[in-house]
Amino acid sequence: MNVFSKEFWAERDMELFIGKLLRCGVMLACGITLFGGIIYLIQNHGGSMEHYKPTPDGQTFPGVEHYLRELSTIIPRILDFDGAAIIQLGVCVLIATPVFRVAFSVIGFLIEKDYMYVVITLIVLAIILANMLLGLH
């Protein structure tokens, strides 16, 4: 039986697969974030509490460090076991999980030969990716 046939991927099977994909993505993101949190706590043990104080009135919120804002700068810090970078990777995996769900939905609709939903889902995927890539910094 062909792996790309409708008989192989019955409608219920595709729904179960997408459900498992979402569950696994969230569990993976939680595991990465938990691991990064433990590393972060070990690395910053005994540090000053000044870093964690709220922003005083009249000052703008500085946000995270610049190296945590792009995936290309997060990856090298992950290899150095930077706890904050590992936590940020967990957040990226959590954000990517529903994007993968939409992408796999396109494949499911292609297998079912439901081309109207393929086009609609591709438009949704294009909007999501455009917002991610072209969003304001």
CSV table of N, CA and C in Angstrom, one decimal:
chain,number,residue,atom,x,y,z
A,1,MET,N,0.8,-1.2,0.0
A,1,MET,CA,0.0,0.0,0.0
A,1,MET,C,0.9,1.2,0.0
A,2,ASN,N,0.6,2.2,-0.8
A,2,ASN,CA,1.3,3.4,-1.0
A,2,ASN,C,1.1,4.3,0.3
A,3,VAL,N,2.2,4.9,0.8
A,3,VAL,CA,2.2,5.7,2.0
A,3,VAL,C,1.4,7.0,1.7
A,4,PHE,N,1.3,7.4,0.5
A,4,PHE,CA,0.7,8.7,0.1
A,4,PHE,C,-0.8,8.4,-0.4
A,5,SER,N,-1.3,7.3,-0.1
A,5,SER,CA,-2.7,7.0,-0.6
A,5,SER,C,-3.7,7.4,0.5
A,6,LYS,N,-4.9,7.6,0.1
A,6,LYS,CA,-5.9,8.0,1.0
A,6,LYS,C,-6.3,6.8,1.9
A,7,GLU,N,-6.2,5.6,1.4
A,7,GLU,CA,-6.5,4.4,2.2
A,7,GLU,C,-5.5,4.3,3.4
A,8,PHE,N,-4.2,4.6,3.1
A,8,PHE,CA,-3.2,4.5,4.2
A,8,PHE,C,-3.4,5.5,5.3
A,9,TRP,N,-3.7,6.7,4.9
A,9,TRP,CA,-4.0,7.8,5.9
A,9,TRP,C,-5.5,8.0,5.9
A,10,ALA,N,-6.2,7.2,6.6
A,10,ALA,CA,-7.6,7.4,6.8
A,10,ALA,C,-7.8,8.7,7.5
A,11,GLU,N,-9.0,9.3,7.4
A,11,GLU,CA,-9.2,10.6,8.0
A,11,GLU,C,-8.9,10.6,9.5
A,12,ARG,N,-9.4,9.6,10.2
A,12,ARG,CA,-9.2,9.5,11.6
A,12,ARG,C,-7.7,9.3,12.0
A,13,ASP,N,-6.9,8.6,11.2
A,13,ASP,CA,-5.5,8.4,11.4
A,13,ASP,C,-4.8,9.8,11.3
A,14,MET,N,-5.2,10.6,10.3
A,14,MET,CA,-4.5,11.9,10.2
A,14,MET,C,-4.8,12.8,11.3
A,15,GLU,N,-6.0,12.8,11.8
A,15,GLU,CA,-6.4,13.6,13.0
A,15,GLU,C,-5.6,13.1,14.2
A,16,LEU,N,-5.5,11.8,14.4
A,16,LEU,CA,-4.7,11.3,15.5
A,16,LEU,C,-3.2,11.7,15.4
A,17,PHE,N,-2.7,11.6,14.2
A,17,PHE,CA,-1.3,12.0,13.9
A,17,PHE,C,-1.1,13.4,14.3
A,18,ILE,N,-1.9,14.3,13.8
A,18,ILE,CA,-1.8,15.7,14.1
A,18,ILE,C,-2.0,16.0,15.6
A,19,GLY,N,-2.9,15.3,16.3
A,19,GLY,CA,-3.0,15.4,17.7
A,19,GLY,C,-1.7,15.0,18.5
A,20,LYS,N,-1.1,13.9,18.0
A,20,LYS,CA,0.1,13.4,18.6
A,20,LYS,C,1.2,14.4,18.4
A,21,LEU,N,1.2,15.0,17.2
A,21,LEU,CA,2.2,16.0,16.8
A,21,LEU,C,2.2,17.2,17.8
A,22,LEU,N,0.9,17.7,18.0
A,22,LEU,CA,0.8,18.8,19.0
A,22,LEU,C,1.2,18.4,20.4
A,23,ARG,N,0.8,17.2,20.8
A,23,ARG,CA,1.2,16.8,22.2
A,23,ARG,C,2.7,16.7,22.3
A,24,CYS,N,3.3,16.0,21.3
A,24,CYS,CA,4.8,15.8,21.4
A,24,CYS,C,5.5,17.2,21.3
A,25,GLY,N,5.0,18.1,20.5
A,25,GLY,CA,5.7,19.4,20.4
A,25,GLY,C,5.6,20.1,21.7
A,26,VAL,N,4.4,20.1,22.4
A,26,VAL,CA,4.3,20.8,23.7
A,26,VAL,C,5.2,20.1,24.7
A,27,MET,N,5.2,18.8,24.7
A,27,MET,CA,6.0,18.1,25.7
A,27,MET,C,7.5,18.3,25.5
A,28,LEU,N,7.9,18.3,24.2
A,28,LEU,CA,9.3,18.6,23.9
A,28,LEU,C,9.7,20.0,24.4
A,29,ALA,N,8.8,21.0,24.1
A,29,ALA,CA,9.0,22.4,24.5
A,29,ALA,C,9.1,22.5,26.0
A,30,CYS,N,8.2,21.8,26.7
A,30,CYS,CA,8.3,21.8,28.2
A,30,CYS,C,9.6,21.2,28.7
A,31,GLY,N,10.0,20.1,28.1
A,31,GLY,CA,11.2,19.4,28.5
A,31,GLY,C,12.4,20.3,28.3
A,32,ILE,N,12.5,20.9,27.1
A,32,ILE,CA,13.6,21.8,26.8
A,32,ILE,C,13.7,23.0,27.8
A,33,THR,N,12.5,23.6,28.0
A,33,THR,CA,12.4,24.8,28.9
A,33,THR,C,12.8,24.4,30.3
A,34,LEU,N,12.3,23.3,30.8
A,34,LEU,CA,12.6,22.8,32.1
A,34,LEU,C,14.1,22.5,32.3
A,35,PHE,N,14.7,21.9,31.3
A,35,PHE,CA,16.1,21.6,31.3
A,35,PHE,C,16.9,23.0,31.3
A,36,GLY,N,16.5,23.9,30.5
A,36,GLY,CA,17.1,25.2,30.4
A,36,GLY,C,17.0,26.0,31.7
A,37,GLY,N,15.8,25.8,32.4
A,37,GLY,CA,15.6,26.5,33.6
A,37,GLY,C,16.5,26.0,34.7
A,38,ILE,N,16.7,24.7,34.7
A,38,ILE,CA,17.6,24.1,35.7
A,38,ILE,C,19.0,24.6,35.5
A,39,ILE,N,19.4,24.5,34.2
A,39,ILE,CA,20.8,25.0,33.9
A,39,ILE,C,20.9,26.5,34.3
A,40,TYR,N,19.9,27.3,34.0
A,40,TYR,CA,19.9,28.7,34.3
A,40,TYR,C,20.0,28.9,35.8
A,41,LEU,N,19.3,28.2,36.6
A,41,LEU,CA,19.4,28.3,38.1
A,41,LEU,C,20.7,27.9,38.6
A,42,ILE,N,21.3,26.9,38.0
A,42,ILE,CA,22.7,26.5,38.4
A,42,ILE,C,23.7,27.5,38.1
A,43,GLN,N,23.6,28.1,36.9
A,43,GLN,CA,24.5,29.1,36.4
A,43,GLN,C,24.4,30.4,37.2
A,44,ASN,N,23.2,30.8,37.7
A,44,ASN,CA,23.0,32.0,38.3
A,44,ASN,C,22.8,31.9,39.8
A,45,HIS,N,23.2,30.8,40.4
A,45,HIS,CA,23.1,30.5,41.8
A,45,HIS,C,23.9,31.6,42.6
A,46,GLY,N,23.3,32.2,43.6
A,46,GLY,CA,24.0,33.2,44.4
A,46,GLY,C,24.1,34.5,43.8
A,47,GLY,N,23.5,34.7,42.6
A,47,GLY,CA,23.6,36.0,41.9
A,47,GLY,C,22.8,37.1,42.6
A,48,SER,N,23.0,38.3,42.1
A,48,SER,CA,22.3,39.5,42.7
A,48,SER,C,20.8,39.5,42.2
A,49,MET,N,20.0,40.0,43.1
A,49,MET,CA,18.6,40.1,42.8
A,49,MET,C,18.3,41.3,42.0
A,50,GLU,N,19.2,42.2,41.7
A,50,GLU,CA,19.0,43.4,40.9
A,50,GLU,C,18.5,43.1,39.6
A,51,HIS,N,19.0,42.0,39.0
A,51,HIS,CA,18.6,41.6,37.7
A,51,HIS,C,17.1,41.3,37.6
A,52,TYR,N,16.5,40.9,38.7
A,52,TYR,CA,15.1,40.4,38.7
A,52,TYR,C,14.1,41.5,39.2
A,53,LYS,N,14.6,42.7,39.5
A,53,LYS,CA,13.7,43.7,40.1
A,53,LYS,C,12.8,44.3,38.9
A,54,PRO,N,11.6,44.7,39.3
A,54,PRO,CA,10.8,45.3,38.2
A,54,PRO,C,11.4,46.6,37.7
A,55,THR,N,11.0,47.0,36.5
A,55,THR,CA,11.5,48.2,35.9
A,55,THR,C,10.9,49.4,36.6
A,56,PRO,N,11.8,50.4,37.1
A,56,PRO,CA,11.3,51.6,37.8
A,56,PRO,C,10.4,52.4,36.9
A,57,ASP,N,9.5,53.2,37.5
A,57,ASP,CA,8.6,54.1,36.8
A,57,ASP,C,9.4,55.0,35.9
A,58,GLY,N,8.8,55.3,34.7
A,58,GLY,CA,9.5,56.2,33.8
A,58,GLY,C,10.5,55.6,32.9
A,59,GLN,N,10.9,54.4,33.2
A,59,GLN,CA,11.9,53.7,32.3
A,59,GLN,C,11.2,52.7,31.4
A,60,THR,N,11.7,52.5,30.2
A,60,THR,CA,11.1,51.5,29.3
A,60,THR,C,11.6,50.1,29.7
A,61,PHE,N,10.8,49.2,29.3
A,61,PHE,CA,11.2,47.8,29.6
A,61,PHE,C,12.3,47.4,28.6
A,62,PRO,N,13.5,47.0,29.0
A,62,PRO,CA,14.6,46.7,28.1
A,62,PRO,C,14.4,45.4,27.3
A,63,GLY,N,13.6,44.5,27.7
A,63,GLY,CA,13.4,43.2,27.1
A,63,GLY,C,14.6,42.3,27.4
A,64,VAL,N,14.7,41.2,26.6
A,64,VAL,CA,15.7,40.2,26.8
A,64,VAL,C,17.0,40.7,26.2
A,65,GLU,N,18.1,40.0,26.5
A,65,GLU,CA,19.4,40.3,25.9
A,65,GLU,C,19.3,40.1,24.4
A,66,HIS,N,20.1,40.9,23.6
A,66,HIS,CA,20.0,40.9,22.2
A,66,HIS,C,20.3,39.5,21.6
A,67,TYR,N,21.1,38.7,22.2
A,67,TYR,CA,21.5,37.4,21.6
A,67,TYR,C,20.3,36.4,21.7
A,68,LEU,N,19.3,36.7,22.5
A,68,LEU,CA,18.1,35.9,22.7
A,68,LEU,C,17.0,36.2,21.7
A,69,ARG,N,17.2,37.1,20.8
A,69,ARG,CA,16.1,37.6,20.0
A,69,ARG,C,16.1,36.9,18.6
A,70,GLU,N,17.1,36.2,18.2
A,70,GLU,CA,17.2,35.6,16.9
A,70,GLU,C,17.7,34.2,17.1
A,71,LEU,N,17.1,33.3,16.3
A,71,LEU,CA,17.5,31.9,16.4
A,71,LEU,C,19.0,31.7,16.0
A,72,SER,N,19.5,32.5,15.0
A,72,SER,CA,20.9,32.4,14.6
A,72,SER,C,21.9,32.7,15.7
A,73,THR,N,21.5,33.5,16.7
A,73,THR,CA,22.4,33.8,17.8
A,73,THR,C,22.1,33.0,19.0
A,74,ILE,N,20.9,32.3,19.0
A,74,ILE,CA,20.6,31.5,20.1
A,74,ILE,C,21.4,30.1,20.1
A,75,ILE,N,21.4,29.6,18.8
A,75,ILE,CA,22.0,28.3,18.6
A,75,ILE,C,23.5,28.2,19.2
A,76,PRO,N,24.4,29.1,18.9
A,76,PRO,CA,25.7,29.0,19.4
A,76,PRO,C,25.8,29.0,20.9
A,77,ARG,N,24.9,29.8,21.6
A,77,ARG,CA,24.8,29.9,23.0
A,77,ARG,C,24.3,28.6,23.6
A,78,ILE,N,23.4,27.9,22.9
A,78,ILE,CA,22.9,26.6,23.4
A,78,ILE,C,24.0,25.6,23.5
A,79,LEU,N,24.9,25.7,22.4
A,79,LEU,CA,26.1,24.8,22.4
A,79,LEU,C,27.0,25.0,23.6
A,80,ASP,N,27.0,26.3,24.1
A,80,ASP,CA,27.8,26.6,25.3
A,80,ASP,C,27.0,26.4,26.6
A,81,PHE,N,25.8,25.8,26.5
A,81,PHE,CA,25.0,25.5,27.7
A,81,PHE,C,24.6,26.7,28.4
A,82,ASP,N,24.2,27.8,27.7
A,82,ASP,CA,23.6,29.0,28.3
A,82,ASP,C,22.2,28.7,28.6
A,83,GLY,N,21.8,28.8,29.9
A,83,GLY,CA,20.5,28.4,30.4
A,83,GLY,C,19.4,29.3,29.7
A,84,ALA,N,19.6,30.6,29.6
A,84,ALA,CA,18.6,31.5,29.0
A,84,ALA,C,18.4,31.1,27.5
A,85,ALA,N,19.5,30.7,26.8
A,85,ALA,CA,19.3,30.4,25.4
A,85,ALA,C,18.5,29.1,25.3
A,86,ILE,N,18.7,28.1,26.2
A,86,ILE,CA,18.0,26.9,26.2
A,86,ILE,C,16.5,27.1,26.4
A,87,ILE,N,16.2,28.0,27.4
A,87,ILE,CA,14.8,28.3,27.7
A,87,ILE,C,14.2,29.0,26.4
A,88,GLN,N,14.9,29.8,25.8
A,88,GLN,CA,14.4,30.5,24.6
A,88,GLN,C,14.2,29.5,23.4
A,89,LEU,N,15.0,28.5,23.3
A,89,LEU,CA,14.8,27.4,22.4
A,89,LEU,C,13.5,26.7,22.7
A,90,GLY,N,13.2,26.4,23.9
A,90,GLY,CA,12.0,25.8,24.3
A,90,GLY,C,10.8,26.7,23.9
A,91,VAL,N,10.9,28.0,24.0
A,91,VAL,CA,9.8,28.9,23.6
A,91,VAL,C,9.7,28.8,22.1
A,92,CYS,N,10.8,28.7,21.3
A,92,CYS,CA,10.7,28.6,19.9
A,92,CYS,C,10.1,27.4,19.4
A,93,VAL,N,10.4,26.3,20.1
A,93,VAL,CA,9.7,25.0,19.8
A,93,VAL,C,8.2,25.0,20.0
A,94,LEU,N,7.9,25.7,21.1
A,94,LEU,CA,6.4,25.8,21.5
A,94,LEU,C,5.7,26.7,20.4
A,95,ILE,N,6.4,27.7,19.9
A,95,ILE,CA,5.8,28.5,18.8
A,95,ILE,C,5.7,27.8,17.5
A,96,ALA,N,6.7,27.0,17.2
A,96,ALA,CA,6.8,26.2,16.0
A,96,ALA,C,5.8,25.1,15.9
A,97,THR,N,5.3,24.6,17.0
A,97,THR,CA,4.4,23.4,17.1
A,97,THR,C,3.2,23.6,16.3
A,98,PRO,N,2.4,24.7,16.5
A,98,PRO,CA,1.2,24.8,15.7
A,98,PRO,C,1.5,25.1,14.2
A,99,VAL,N,2.7,25.7,13.9
A,99,VAL,CA,3.0,26.0,12.5
A,99,VAL,C,3.2,24.6,11.8
A,100,PHE,N,3.9,23.7,12.5
A,100,PHE,CA,4.0,22.3,11.9
A,100,PHE,C,2.7,21.7,11.8
A,101,ARG,N,1.7,21.9,12.7
A,101,ARG,CA,0.4,21.3,12.5
A,101,ARG,C,-0.3,21.8,11.3
A,102,VAL,N,-0.1,23.1,11.0
A,102,VAL,CA,-0.7,23.6,9.7
A,102,VAL,C,-0.1,23.0,8.5
A,103,ALA,N,1.3,22.9,8.6
A,103,ALA,CA,2.0,22.3,7.4
A,103,ALA,C,1.6,20.8,7.2
A,104,PHE,N,1.4,20.1,8.3
A,104,PHE,CA,1.0,18.7,8.1
A,104,PHE,C,-0.5,18.6,7.7
A,105,SER,N,-1.3,19.6,8.0
A,105,SER,CA,-2.6,19.6,7.5
A,105,SER,C,-2.7,19.8,6.0
A,106,VAL,N,-1.7,20.5,5.5
A,106,VAL,CA,-1.6,20.6,4.0
A,106,VAL,C,-1.4,19.3,3.4
A,107,ILE,N,-0.5,18.5,4.0
A,107,ILE,CA,-0.2,17.2,3.5
A,107,ILE,C,-1.4,16.3,3.6
A,108,GLY,N,-2.1,16.4,4.7
A,108,GLY,CA,-3.3,15.6,4.9
A,108,GLY,C,-4.4,15.9,3.8
A,109,PHE,N,-4.6,17.2,3.6
A,109,PHE,CA,-5.5,17.6,2.6
A,109,PHE,C,-5.1,17.2,1.2
A,110,LEU,N,-3.8,17.2,0.9
A,110,LEU,CA,-3.3,16.7,-0.4
A,110,LEU,C,-3.6,15.3,-0.6
A,111,ILE,N,-3.4,14.5,0.4
A,111,ILE,CA,-3.6,13.0,0.4
A,111,ILE,C,-5.1,12.8,0.1
A,112,GLU,N,-6.0,13.6,0.8
A,112,GLU,CA,-7.4,13.4,0.6
A,112,GLU,C,-7.9,14.0,-0.7
A,113,LYS,N,-7.0,14.7,-1.4
A,113,LYS,CA,-7.3,15.4,-2.7
A,113,LYS,C,-8.4,16.4,-2.5
A,114,ASP,N,-8.4,17.1,-1.4
A,114,ASP,CA,-9.3,18.2,-1.0
A,114,ASP,C,-8.6,19.5,-1.3
A,115,TYR,N,-8.5,19.9,-2.6
A,115,TYR,CA,-7.7,21.0,-3.0
A,115,TYR,C,-8.1,22.3,-2.5
A,116,MET,N,-9.4,22.5,-2.3
A,116,MET,CA,-9.9,23.8,-1.8
A,116,MET,C,-9.3,24.1,-0.4
A,117,TYR,N,-9.2,23.0,0.5
A,117,TYR,CA,-8.6,23.2,1.8
A,117,TYR,C,-7.1,23.2,1.7
A,118,VAL,N,-6.5,22.6,0.7
A,118,VAL,CA,-5.1,22.8,0.5
A,118,VAL,C,-4.8,24.3,0.3
A,119,VAL,N,-5.5,24.9,-0.6
A,119,VAL,CA,-5.3,26.3,-0.9
A,119,VAL,C,-5.5,27.2,0.3
A,120,ILE,N,-6.6,27.0,1.0
A,120,ILE,CA,-6.9,27.7,2.2
A,120,ILE,C,-5.8,27.6,3.3
A,121,THR,N,-5.4,26.3,3.5
A,121,THR,CA,-4.4,26.1,4.5
A,121,THR,C,-3.0,26.6,4.1
A,122,LEU,N,-2.7,26.6,2.8
A,122,LEU,CA,-1.5,27.2,2.3
A,122,LEU,C,-1.5,28.8,2.5
A,123,ILE,N,-2.7,29.4,2.4
A,123,ILE,CA,-2.8,30.8,2.6
A,123,ILE,C,-2.6,31.1,4.1
A,124,VAL,N,-3.2,30.3,5.0
A,124,VAL,CA,-3.0,30.4,6.4
A,124,VAL,C,-1.5,30.3,6.8
A,125,LEU,N,-0.8,29.2,6.2
A,125,LEU,CA,0.6,29.0,6.5
A,125,LEU,C,1.4,30.2,6.0
A,126,ALA,N,1.1,30.7,4.8
A,126,ALA,CA,1.9,31.8,4.3
A,126,ALA,C,1.7,33.1,5.2
A,127,ILE,N,0.5,33.3,5.7
A,127,ILE,CA,0.3,34.4,6.6
A,127,ILE,C,1.1,34.3,7.9
A,128,ILE,N,1.1,33.1,8.4
A,128,ILE,CA,1.8,32.8,9.6
A,128,ILE,C,3.3,33.0,9.4
A,129,LEU,N,3.8,32.4,8.3
A,129,LEU,CA,5.3,32.6,8.1
A,129,LEU,C,5.7,34.0,7.7
A,130,ALA,N,4.8,34.7,7.0
A,130,ALA,CA,5.1,36.1,6.7
A,130,ALA,C,5.2,36.9,7.9
A,131,ASN,N,4.3,36.7,8.9
A,131,ASN,CA,4.3,37.4,10.1
A,131,ASN,C,5.5,37.1,10.9
A,132,MET,N,5.9,35.9,10.9
A,132,MET,CA,7.1,35.5,11.7
A,132,MET,C,8.4,36.1,11.1
A,133,LEU,N,8.5,36.1,9.8
A,133,LEU,CA,9.7,36.5,9.1
A,133,LEU,C,9.8,38.0,8.9
A,134,LEU,N,8.6,38.6,8.7
A,134,LEU,CA,8.6,40.1,8.4
A,134,LEU,C,8.1,40.9,9.5
A,135,GLY,N,7.9,40.3,10.7
A,135,GLY,CA,7.3,41.1,11.8
A,135,GLY,C,8.2,42.2,12.3
A,136,LEU,N,7.7,43.1,13.0
A,136,LEU,CA,8.4,44.2,13.5
A,136,LEU,C,9.4,43.7,14.6
A,137,HIS,N,10.5,44.4,14.7
A,137,HIS,CA,11.5,44.0,15.7
A,137,HIS,C,11.4,45.0,16.9
